mmCIF file of C-alpha atoms in Angstrom:
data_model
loop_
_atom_site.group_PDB
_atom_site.id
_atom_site.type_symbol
_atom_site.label_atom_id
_atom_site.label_comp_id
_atom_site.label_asym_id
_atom_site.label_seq_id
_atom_site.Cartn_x
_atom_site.Cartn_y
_atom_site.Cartn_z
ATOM 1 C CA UNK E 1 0.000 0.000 0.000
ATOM 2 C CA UNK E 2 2.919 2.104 0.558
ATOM 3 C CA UNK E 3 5.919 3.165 -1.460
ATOM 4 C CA UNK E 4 8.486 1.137 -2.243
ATOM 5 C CA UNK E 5 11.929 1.990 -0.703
ATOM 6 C CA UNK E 6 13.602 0.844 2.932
ATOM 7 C CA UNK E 7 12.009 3.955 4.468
ATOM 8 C CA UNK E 8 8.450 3.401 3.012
ATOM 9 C CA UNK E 9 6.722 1.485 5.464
ATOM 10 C CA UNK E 10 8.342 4.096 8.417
ATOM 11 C CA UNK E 11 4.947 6.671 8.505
ATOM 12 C CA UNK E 12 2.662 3.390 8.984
ATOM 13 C CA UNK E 13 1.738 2.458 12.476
ATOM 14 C CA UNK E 14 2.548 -0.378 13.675
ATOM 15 C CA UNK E 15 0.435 -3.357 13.651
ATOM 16 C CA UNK E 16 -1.598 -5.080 10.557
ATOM 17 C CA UNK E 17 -0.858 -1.885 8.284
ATOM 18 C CA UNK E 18 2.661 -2.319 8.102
ATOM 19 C CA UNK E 19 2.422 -5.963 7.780
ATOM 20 C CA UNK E 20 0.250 -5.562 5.083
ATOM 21 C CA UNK E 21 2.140 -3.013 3.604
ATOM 22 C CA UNK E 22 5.475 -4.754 3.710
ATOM 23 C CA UNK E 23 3.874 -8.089 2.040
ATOM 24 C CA UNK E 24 2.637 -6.166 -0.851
ATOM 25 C CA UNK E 25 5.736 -4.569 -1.451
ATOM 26 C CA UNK E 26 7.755 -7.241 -1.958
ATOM 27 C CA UNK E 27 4.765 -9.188 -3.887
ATOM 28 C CA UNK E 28 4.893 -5.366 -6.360
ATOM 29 C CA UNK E 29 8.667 -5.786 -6.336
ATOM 30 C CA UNK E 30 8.790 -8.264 -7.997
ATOM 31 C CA UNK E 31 7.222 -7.013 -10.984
ATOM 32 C CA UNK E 32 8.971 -5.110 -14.186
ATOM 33 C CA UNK E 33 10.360 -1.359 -12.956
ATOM 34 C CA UNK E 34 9.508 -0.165 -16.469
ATOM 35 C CA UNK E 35 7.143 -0.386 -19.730
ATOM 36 C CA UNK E 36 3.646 -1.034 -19.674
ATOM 37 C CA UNK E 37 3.640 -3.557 -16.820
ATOM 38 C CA UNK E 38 4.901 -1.182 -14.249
ATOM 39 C CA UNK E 39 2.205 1.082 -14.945
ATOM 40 C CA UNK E 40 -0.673 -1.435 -14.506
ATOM 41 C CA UNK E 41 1.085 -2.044 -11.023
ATOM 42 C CA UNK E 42 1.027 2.048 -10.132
ATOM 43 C CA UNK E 43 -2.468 1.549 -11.653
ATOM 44 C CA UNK E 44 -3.011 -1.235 -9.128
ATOM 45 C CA UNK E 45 -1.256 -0.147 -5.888
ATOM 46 C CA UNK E 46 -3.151 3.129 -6.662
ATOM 47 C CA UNK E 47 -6.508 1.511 -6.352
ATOM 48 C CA UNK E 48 -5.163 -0.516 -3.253
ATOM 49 C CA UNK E 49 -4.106 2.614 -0.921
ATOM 50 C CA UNK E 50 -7.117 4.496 -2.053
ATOM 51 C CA UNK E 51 -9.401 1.492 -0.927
ATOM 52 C CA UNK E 52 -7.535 1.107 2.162
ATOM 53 C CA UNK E 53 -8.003 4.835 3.194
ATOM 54 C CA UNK E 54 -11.544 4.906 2.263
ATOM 55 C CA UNK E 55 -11.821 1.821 5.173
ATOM 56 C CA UNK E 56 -13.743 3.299 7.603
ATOM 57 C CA UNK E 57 -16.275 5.129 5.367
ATOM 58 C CA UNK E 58 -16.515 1.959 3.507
ATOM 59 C CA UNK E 59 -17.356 -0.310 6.279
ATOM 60 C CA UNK E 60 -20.030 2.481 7.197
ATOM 61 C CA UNK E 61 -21.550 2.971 4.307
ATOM 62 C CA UNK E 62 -21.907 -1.130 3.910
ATOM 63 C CA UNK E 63 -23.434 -0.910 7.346
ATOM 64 C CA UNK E 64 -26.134 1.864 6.026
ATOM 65 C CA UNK E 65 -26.756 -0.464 2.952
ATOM 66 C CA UNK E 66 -26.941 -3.796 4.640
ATOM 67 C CA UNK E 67 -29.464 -1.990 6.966
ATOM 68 C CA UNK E 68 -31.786 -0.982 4.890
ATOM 69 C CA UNK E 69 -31.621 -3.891 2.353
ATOM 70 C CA UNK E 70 -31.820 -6.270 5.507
ATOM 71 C CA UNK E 71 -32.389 -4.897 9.003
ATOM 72 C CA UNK E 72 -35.655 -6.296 10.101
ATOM 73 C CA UNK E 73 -38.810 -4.180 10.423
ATOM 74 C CA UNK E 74 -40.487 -4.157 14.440
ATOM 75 C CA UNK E 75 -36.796 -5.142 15.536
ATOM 76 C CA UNK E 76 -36.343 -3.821 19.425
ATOM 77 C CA UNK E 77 -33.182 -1.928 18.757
ATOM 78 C CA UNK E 78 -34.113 0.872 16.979
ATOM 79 C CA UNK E 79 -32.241 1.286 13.254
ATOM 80 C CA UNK E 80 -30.670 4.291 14.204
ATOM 81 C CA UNK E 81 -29.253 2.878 16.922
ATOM 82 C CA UNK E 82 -27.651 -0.282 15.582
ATOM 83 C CA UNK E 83 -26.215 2.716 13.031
ATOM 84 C CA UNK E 84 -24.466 4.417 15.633
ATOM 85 C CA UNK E 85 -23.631 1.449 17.860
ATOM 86 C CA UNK E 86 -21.978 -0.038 14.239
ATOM 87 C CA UNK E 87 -20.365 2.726 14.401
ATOM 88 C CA UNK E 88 -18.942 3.625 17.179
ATOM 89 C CA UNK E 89 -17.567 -0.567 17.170
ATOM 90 C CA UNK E 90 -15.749 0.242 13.487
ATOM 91 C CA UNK E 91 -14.164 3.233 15.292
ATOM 92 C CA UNK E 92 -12.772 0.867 18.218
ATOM 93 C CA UNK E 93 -11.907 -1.573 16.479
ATOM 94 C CA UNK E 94 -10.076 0.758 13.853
ATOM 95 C CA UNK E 95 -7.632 2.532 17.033
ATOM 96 C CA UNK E 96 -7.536 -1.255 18.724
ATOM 97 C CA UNK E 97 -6.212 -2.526 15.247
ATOM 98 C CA UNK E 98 -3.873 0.302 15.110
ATOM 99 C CA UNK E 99 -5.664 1.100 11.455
ATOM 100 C CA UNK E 100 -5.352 4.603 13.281
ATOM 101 C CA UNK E 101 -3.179 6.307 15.374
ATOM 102 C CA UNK E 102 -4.214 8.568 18.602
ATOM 103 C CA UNK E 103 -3.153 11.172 17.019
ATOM 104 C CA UNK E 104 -5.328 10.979 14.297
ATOM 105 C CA UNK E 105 -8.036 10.386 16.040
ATOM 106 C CA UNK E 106 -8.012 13.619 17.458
ATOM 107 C CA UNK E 107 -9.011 15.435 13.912
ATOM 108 C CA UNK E 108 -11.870 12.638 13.611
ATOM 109 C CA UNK E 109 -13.309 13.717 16.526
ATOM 110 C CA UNK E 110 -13.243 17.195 15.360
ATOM 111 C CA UNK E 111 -14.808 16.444 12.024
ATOM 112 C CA UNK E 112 -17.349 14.327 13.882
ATOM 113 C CA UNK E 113 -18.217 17.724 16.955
ATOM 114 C CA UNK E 114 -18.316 20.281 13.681
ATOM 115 C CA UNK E 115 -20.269 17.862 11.399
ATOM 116 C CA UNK E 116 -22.802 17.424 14.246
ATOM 117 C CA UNK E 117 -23.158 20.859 15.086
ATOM 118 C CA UNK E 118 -23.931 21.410 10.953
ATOM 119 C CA UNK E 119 -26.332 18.115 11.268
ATOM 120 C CA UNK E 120 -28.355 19.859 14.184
ATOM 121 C CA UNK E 121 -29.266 23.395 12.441
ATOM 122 C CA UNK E 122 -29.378 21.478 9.271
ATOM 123 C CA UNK E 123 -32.248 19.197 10.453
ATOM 124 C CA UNK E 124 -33.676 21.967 11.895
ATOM 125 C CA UNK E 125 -33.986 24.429 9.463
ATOM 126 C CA UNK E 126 -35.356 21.397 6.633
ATOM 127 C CA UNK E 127 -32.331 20.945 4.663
ATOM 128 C CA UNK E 128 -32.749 17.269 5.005
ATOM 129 C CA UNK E 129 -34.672 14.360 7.826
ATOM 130 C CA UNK E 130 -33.987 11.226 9.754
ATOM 131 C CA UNK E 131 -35.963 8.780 10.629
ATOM 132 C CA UNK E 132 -37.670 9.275 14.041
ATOM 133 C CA UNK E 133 -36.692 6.154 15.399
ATOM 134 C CA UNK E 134 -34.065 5.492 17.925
ATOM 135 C CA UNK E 135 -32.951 6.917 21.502
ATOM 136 C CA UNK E 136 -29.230 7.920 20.397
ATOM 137 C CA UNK E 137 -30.124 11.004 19.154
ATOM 138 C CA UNK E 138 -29.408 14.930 19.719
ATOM 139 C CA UNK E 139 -33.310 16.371 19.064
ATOM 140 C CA UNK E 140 -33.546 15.049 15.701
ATOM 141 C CA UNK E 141 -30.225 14.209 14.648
ATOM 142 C CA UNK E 142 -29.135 10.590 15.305
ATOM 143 C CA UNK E 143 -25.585 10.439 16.649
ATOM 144 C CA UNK E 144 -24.126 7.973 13.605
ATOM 145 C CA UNK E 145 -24.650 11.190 11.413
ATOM 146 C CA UNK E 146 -21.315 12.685 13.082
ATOM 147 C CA UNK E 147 -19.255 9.267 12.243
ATOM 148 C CA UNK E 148 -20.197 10.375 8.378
ATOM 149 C CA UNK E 149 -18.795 13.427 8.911
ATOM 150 C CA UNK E 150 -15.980 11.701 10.444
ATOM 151 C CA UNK E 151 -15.355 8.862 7.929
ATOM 152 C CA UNK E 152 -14.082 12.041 5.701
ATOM 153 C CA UNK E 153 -11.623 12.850 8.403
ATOM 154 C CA UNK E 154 -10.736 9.218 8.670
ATOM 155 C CA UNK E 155 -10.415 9.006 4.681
ATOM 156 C CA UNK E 156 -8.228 12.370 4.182
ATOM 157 C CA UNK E 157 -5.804 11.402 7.185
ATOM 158 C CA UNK E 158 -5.333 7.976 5.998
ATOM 159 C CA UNK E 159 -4.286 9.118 2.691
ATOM 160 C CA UNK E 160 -2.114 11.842 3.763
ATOM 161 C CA UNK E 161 0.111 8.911 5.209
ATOM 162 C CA UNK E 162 -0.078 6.436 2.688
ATOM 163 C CA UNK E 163 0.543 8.634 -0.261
ATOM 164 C CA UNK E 164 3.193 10.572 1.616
ATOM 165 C CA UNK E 165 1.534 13.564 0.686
ATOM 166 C CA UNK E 166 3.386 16.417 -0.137
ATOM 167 C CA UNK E 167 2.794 20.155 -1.460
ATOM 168 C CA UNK E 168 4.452 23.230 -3.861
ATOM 169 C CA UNK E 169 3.022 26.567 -3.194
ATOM 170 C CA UNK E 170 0.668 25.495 -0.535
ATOM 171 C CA UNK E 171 -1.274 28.621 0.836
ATOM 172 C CA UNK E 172 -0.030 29.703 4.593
ATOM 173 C CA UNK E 173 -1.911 28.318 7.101
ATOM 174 C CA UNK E 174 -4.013 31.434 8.246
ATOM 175 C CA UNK E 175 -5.198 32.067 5.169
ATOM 176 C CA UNK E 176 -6.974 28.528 4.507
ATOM 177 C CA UNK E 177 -8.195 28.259 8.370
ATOM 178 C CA UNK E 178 -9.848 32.260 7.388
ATOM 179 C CA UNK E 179 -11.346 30.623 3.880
ATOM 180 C CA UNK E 180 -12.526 27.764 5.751
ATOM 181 C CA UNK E 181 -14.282 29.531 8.704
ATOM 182 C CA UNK E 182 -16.111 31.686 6.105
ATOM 183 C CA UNK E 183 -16.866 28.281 4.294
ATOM 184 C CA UNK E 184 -18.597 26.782 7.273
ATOM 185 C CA UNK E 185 -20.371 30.305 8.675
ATOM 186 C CA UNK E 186 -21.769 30.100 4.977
ATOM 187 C CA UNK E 187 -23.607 26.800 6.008
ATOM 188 C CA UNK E 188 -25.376 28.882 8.579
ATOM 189 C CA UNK E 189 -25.920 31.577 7.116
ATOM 190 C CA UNK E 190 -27.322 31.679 3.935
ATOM 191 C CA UNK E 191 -30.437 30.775 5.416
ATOM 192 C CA UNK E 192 -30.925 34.688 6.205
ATOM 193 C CA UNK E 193 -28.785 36.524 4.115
ATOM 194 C CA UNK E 194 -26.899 36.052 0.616
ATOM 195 C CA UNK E 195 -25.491 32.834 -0.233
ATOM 196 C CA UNK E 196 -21.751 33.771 -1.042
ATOM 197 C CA UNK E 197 -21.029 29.999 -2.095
ATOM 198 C CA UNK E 198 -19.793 30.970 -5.395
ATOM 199 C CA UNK E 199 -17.918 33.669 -3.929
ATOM 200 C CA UNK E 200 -16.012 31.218 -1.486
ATOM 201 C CA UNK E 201 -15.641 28.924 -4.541
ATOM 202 C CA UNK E 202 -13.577 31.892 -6.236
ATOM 203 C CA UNK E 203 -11.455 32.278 -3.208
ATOM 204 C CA UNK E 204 -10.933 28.966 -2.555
ATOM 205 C CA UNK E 205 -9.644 28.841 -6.233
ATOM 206 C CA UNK E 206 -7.343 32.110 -5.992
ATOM 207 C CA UNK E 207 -5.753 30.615 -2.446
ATOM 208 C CA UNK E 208 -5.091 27.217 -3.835
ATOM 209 C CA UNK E 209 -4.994 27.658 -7.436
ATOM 210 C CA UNK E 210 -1.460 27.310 -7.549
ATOM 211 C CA UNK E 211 -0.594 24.135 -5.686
ATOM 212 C CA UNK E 212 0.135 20.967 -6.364
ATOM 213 C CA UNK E 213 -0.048 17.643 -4.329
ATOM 214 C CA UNK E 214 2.917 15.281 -4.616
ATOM 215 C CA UNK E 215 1.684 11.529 -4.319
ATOM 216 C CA UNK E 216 4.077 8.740 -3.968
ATOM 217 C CA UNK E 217 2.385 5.414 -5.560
ATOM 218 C CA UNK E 218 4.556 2.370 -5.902
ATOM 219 C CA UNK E 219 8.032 3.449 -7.453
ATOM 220 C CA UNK E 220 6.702 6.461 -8.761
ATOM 221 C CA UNK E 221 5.994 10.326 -7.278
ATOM 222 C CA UNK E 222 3.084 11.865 -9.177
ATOM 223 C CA UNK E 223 1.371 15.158 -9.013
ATOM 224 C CA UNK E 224 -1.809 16.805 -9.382
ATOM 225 C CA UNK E 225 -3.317 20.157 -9.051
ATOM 226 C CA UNK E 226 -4.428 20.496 -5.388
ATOM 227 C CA UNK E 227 -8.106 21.732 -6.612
ATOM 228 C CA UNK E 228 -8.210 18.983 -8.988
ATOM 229 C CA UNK E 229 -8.332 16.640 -6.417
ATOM 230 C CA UNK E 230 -10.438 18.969 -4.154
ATOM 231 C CA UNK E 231 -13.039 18.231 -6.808
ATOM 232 C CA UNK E 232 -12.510 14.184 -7.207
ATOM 233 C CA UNK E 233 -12.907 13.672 -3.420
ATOM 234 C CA UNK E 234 -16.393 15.779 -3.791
ATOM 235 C CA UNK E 235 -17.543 13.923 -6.494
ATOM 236 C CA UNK E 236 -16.844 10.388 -4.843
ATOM 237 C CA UNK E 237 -18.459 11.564 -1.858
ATOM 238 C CA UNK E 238 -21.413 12.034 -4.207
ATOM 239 C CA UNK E 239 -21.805 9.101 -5.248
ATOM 240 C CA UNK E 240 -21.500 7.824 -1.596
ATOM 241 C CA UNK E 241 -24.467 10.306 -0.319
ATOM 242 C CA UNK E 242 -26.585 8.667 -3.119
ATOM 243 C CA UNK E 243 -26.139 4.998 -1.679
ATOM 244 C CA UNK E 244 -26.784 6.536 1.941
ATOM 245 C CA UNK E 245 -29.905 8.216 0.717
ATOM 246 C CA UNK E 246 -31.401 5.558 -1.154
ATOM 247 C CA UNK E 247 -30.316 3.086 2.004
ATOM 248 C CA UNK E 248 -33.091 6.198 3.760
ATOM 249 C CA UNK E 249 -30.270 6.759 6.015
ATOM 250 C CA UNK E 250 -31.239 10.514 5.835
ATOM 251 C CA UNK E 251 -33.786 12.224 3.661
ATOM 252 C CA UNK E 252 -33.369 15.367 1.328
ATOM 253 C CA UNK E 253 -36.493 17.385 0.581
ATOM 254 C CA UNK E 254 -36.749 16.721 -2.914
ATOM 255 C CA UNK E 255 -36.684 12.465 -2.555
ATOM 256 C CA UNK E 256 -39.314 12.756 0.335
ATOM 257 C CA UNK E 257 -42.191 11.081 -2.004
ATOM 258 C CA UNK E 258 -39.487 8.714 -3.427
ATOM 259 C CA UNK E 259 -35.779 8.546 -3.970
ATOM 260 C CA UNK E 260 -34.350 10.462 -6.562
ATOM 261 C CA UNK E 261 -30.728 11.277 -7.493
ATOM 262 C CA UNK E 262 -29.182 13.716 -5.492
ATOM 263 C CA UNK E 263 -28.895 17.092 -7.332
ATOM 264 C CA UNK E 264 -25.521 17.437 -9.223
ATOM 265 C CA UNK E 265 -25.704 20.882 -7.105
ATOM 266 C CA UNK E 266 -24.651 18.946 -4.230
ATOM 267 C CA UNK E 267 -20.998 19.060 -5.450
ATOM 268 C CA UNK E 268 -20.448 22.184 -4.462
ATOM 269 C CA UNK E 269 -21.218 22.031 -1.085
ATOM 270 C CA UNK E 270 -19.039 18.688 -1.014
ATOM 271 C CA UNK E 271 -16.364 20.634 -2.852
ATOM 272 C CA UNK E 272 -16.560 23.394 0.164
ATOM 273 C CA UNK E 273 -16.840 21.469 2.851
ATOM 274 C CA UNK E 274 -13.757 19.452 1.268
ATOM 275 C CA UNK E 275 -11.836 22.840 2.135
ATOM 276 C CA UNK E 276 -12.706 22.982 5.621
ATOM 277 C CA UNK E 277 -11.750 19.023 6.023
ATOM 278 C CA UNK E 278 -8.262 19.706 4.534
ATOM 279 C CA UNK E 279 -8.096 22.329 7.358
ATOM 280 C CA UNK E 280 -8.782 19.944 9.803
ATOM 281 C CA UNK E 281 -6.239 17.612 8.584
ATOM 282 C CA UNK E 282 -3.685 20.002 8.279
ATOM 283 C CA UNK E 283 -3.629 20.435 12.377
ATOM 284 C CA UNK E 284 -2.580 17.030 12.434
ATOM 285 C CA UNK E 285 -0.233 16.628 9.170
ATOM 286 C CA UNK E 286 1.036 19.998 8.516
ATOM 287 C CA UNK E 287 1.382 20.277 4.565
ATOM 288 C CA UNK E 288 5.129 19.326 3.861
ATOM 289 C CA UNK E 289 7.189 20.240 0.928
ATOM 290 C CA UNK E 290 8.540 17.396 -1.695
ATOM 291 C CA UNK E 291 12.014 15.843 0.483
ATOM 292 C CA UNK E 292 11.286 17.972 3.465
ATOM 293 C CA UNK E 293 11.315 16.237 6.935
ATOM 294 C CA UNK E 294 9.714 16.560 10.463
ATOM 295 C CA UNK E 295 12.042 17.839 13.018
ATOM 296 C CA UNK E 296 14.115 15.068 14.230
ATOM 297 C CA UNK E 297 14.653 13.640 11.124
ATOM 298 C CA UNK E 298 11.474 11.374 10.692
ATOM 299 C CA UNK E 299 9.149 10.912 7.906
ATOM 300 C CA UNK E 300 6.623 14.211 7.549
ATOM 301 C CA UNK E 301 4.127 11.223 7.792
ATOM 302 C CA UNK E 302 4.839 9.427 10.653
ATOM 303 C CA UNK E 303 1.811 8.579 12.565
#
């Protein structure tokens, strides 16, 4: 899952992660180093880290789906409630597994407070519904809705490891935590005055229009424009809210006398709320420049 190289398994925790990851590498190593072949294997360990960051929201999201395809009606735990305590038994058994480190789950928790505090006015202002069932609930938000919010979190710190993420021209700090705080006020308050999402949009593209992401595959270092893959995380979360709300794990306005797609509108709030996850992360993985270290000399992804 991790780059090849002596030092590439170093910013894994230890535990089944590095096992893993040293197994594959020498299964990968094995292969040709150039032509057509070694591509299919960047091709291939791509898909492989990607999968294995998206873990946790994966294993939630086939929770959601198995639920609604199979959970049985009159049951006396509530459906709600077997969500969240699914949940909250992926999360331990994710930090028990050493899947994630204690220092990343610090951020998750974050994304799970400020996701919940968006799911309350949310709920209460009509933007979307839950089901009324279930006792783990803040008024009339169940409490699995914050582990969504914090399957992102999950995703983007996972991948800032096993891609050994790196960063040219990345925007200082105080300007992206100002963009971002504006981003998530906006939530709140376009629901009285103007909705300045496509002014945010604009400044999110003039702060980070110039940076790139560094991502180390197999034997290879690739790059991409940092809003580029702003805008592929959105739309796979897309595609994710679309299971969830066909699986009636929450209910939009518009699918309330039968499920419909999700607008394609959606994207842009994904796409914005992308910005203020990436600040998140950054408190735990400051963004590092190609070959720089951490102080002491250690991987800038060490978890």
């Amino acid at each position: 899952m991790s780059a090849s190289g002596p030092s590439a398994a170093s910013g894994l925790p230890l535990g089944p992660e590095r096992s893993i990851d040293s197994w594959l590498r020498r299964l990968l190593g094995r292969t040709p180093a150039r032509g057509p072949v070694s591509w299919l294997v960047e091709l291939l360990a791509f898909g492989l880290k990607q999968a294995w960051a998206c873990l946790f929201g994966a294993a939630l999201l086939a929770v959601i789906l198995a639920a609604r395809l199979w959970y049985p009606e009159g049951a006396w735990l509530a459906r709600n409630d077997a969500l969240t305590l699914a949940a909250v038994a992926i999360q331990i058994v994710m930090i028990a597994t050493r899947l994630e480190t204690w220092r990343e789950l610090r951020v998750i928790v974050l994304f799970h407070i400020v996701g919940t505090v968006m799911e309350l006015f949310k709920t209460d202002v009509g933007s979307w519904t839950y089901g009324a069932d279930g006792v783990l609930r803040i008024a009339g938000v169940p409490l699995f809705s914050g582990f969504m919010y914090a399957a992102v979190g999950s995703y983007l710190v996972r991948v800032y490891r096993l891609f050994d993420l790196r960063f040219t021209r990345y925007p200082r700090l105080w300007v992206t935590a100002l963009v971002a705080a504006a981003i998530y006020a906006n939530f709140f308050t376009h629901h009285w005055i103007w909705d300045l999402r496509w002014v945010l949009v604009a400044a999110v593209v003039v702060v980070w229009g110039r940076s790139m992401m560094h991502f180390r595959v197999f034997r290879r270092t690739l790059r991409m424009p940092v809003l580029l893959a702003f805008l592929l995380v959105a739309v796979f979360i897309w595609f994710a809210e679309n299971i969830a709300t066909w699986s009636n794990a929450w209910t939009y306005p518009s699918q309330a006398d039968g499920w419909e797609l999700v607008g394609i509108s959606k994207l842009v709030s994904w796409f914005l709320l992308m910005i203020i996850s990436v600040v998140l992360v950054t408190w735990v993985y400051p963004p590092r420049a190609p070959g720089a270290v951490s102080p002491g000399g250690r991987s800038a992804v060490r978890g």
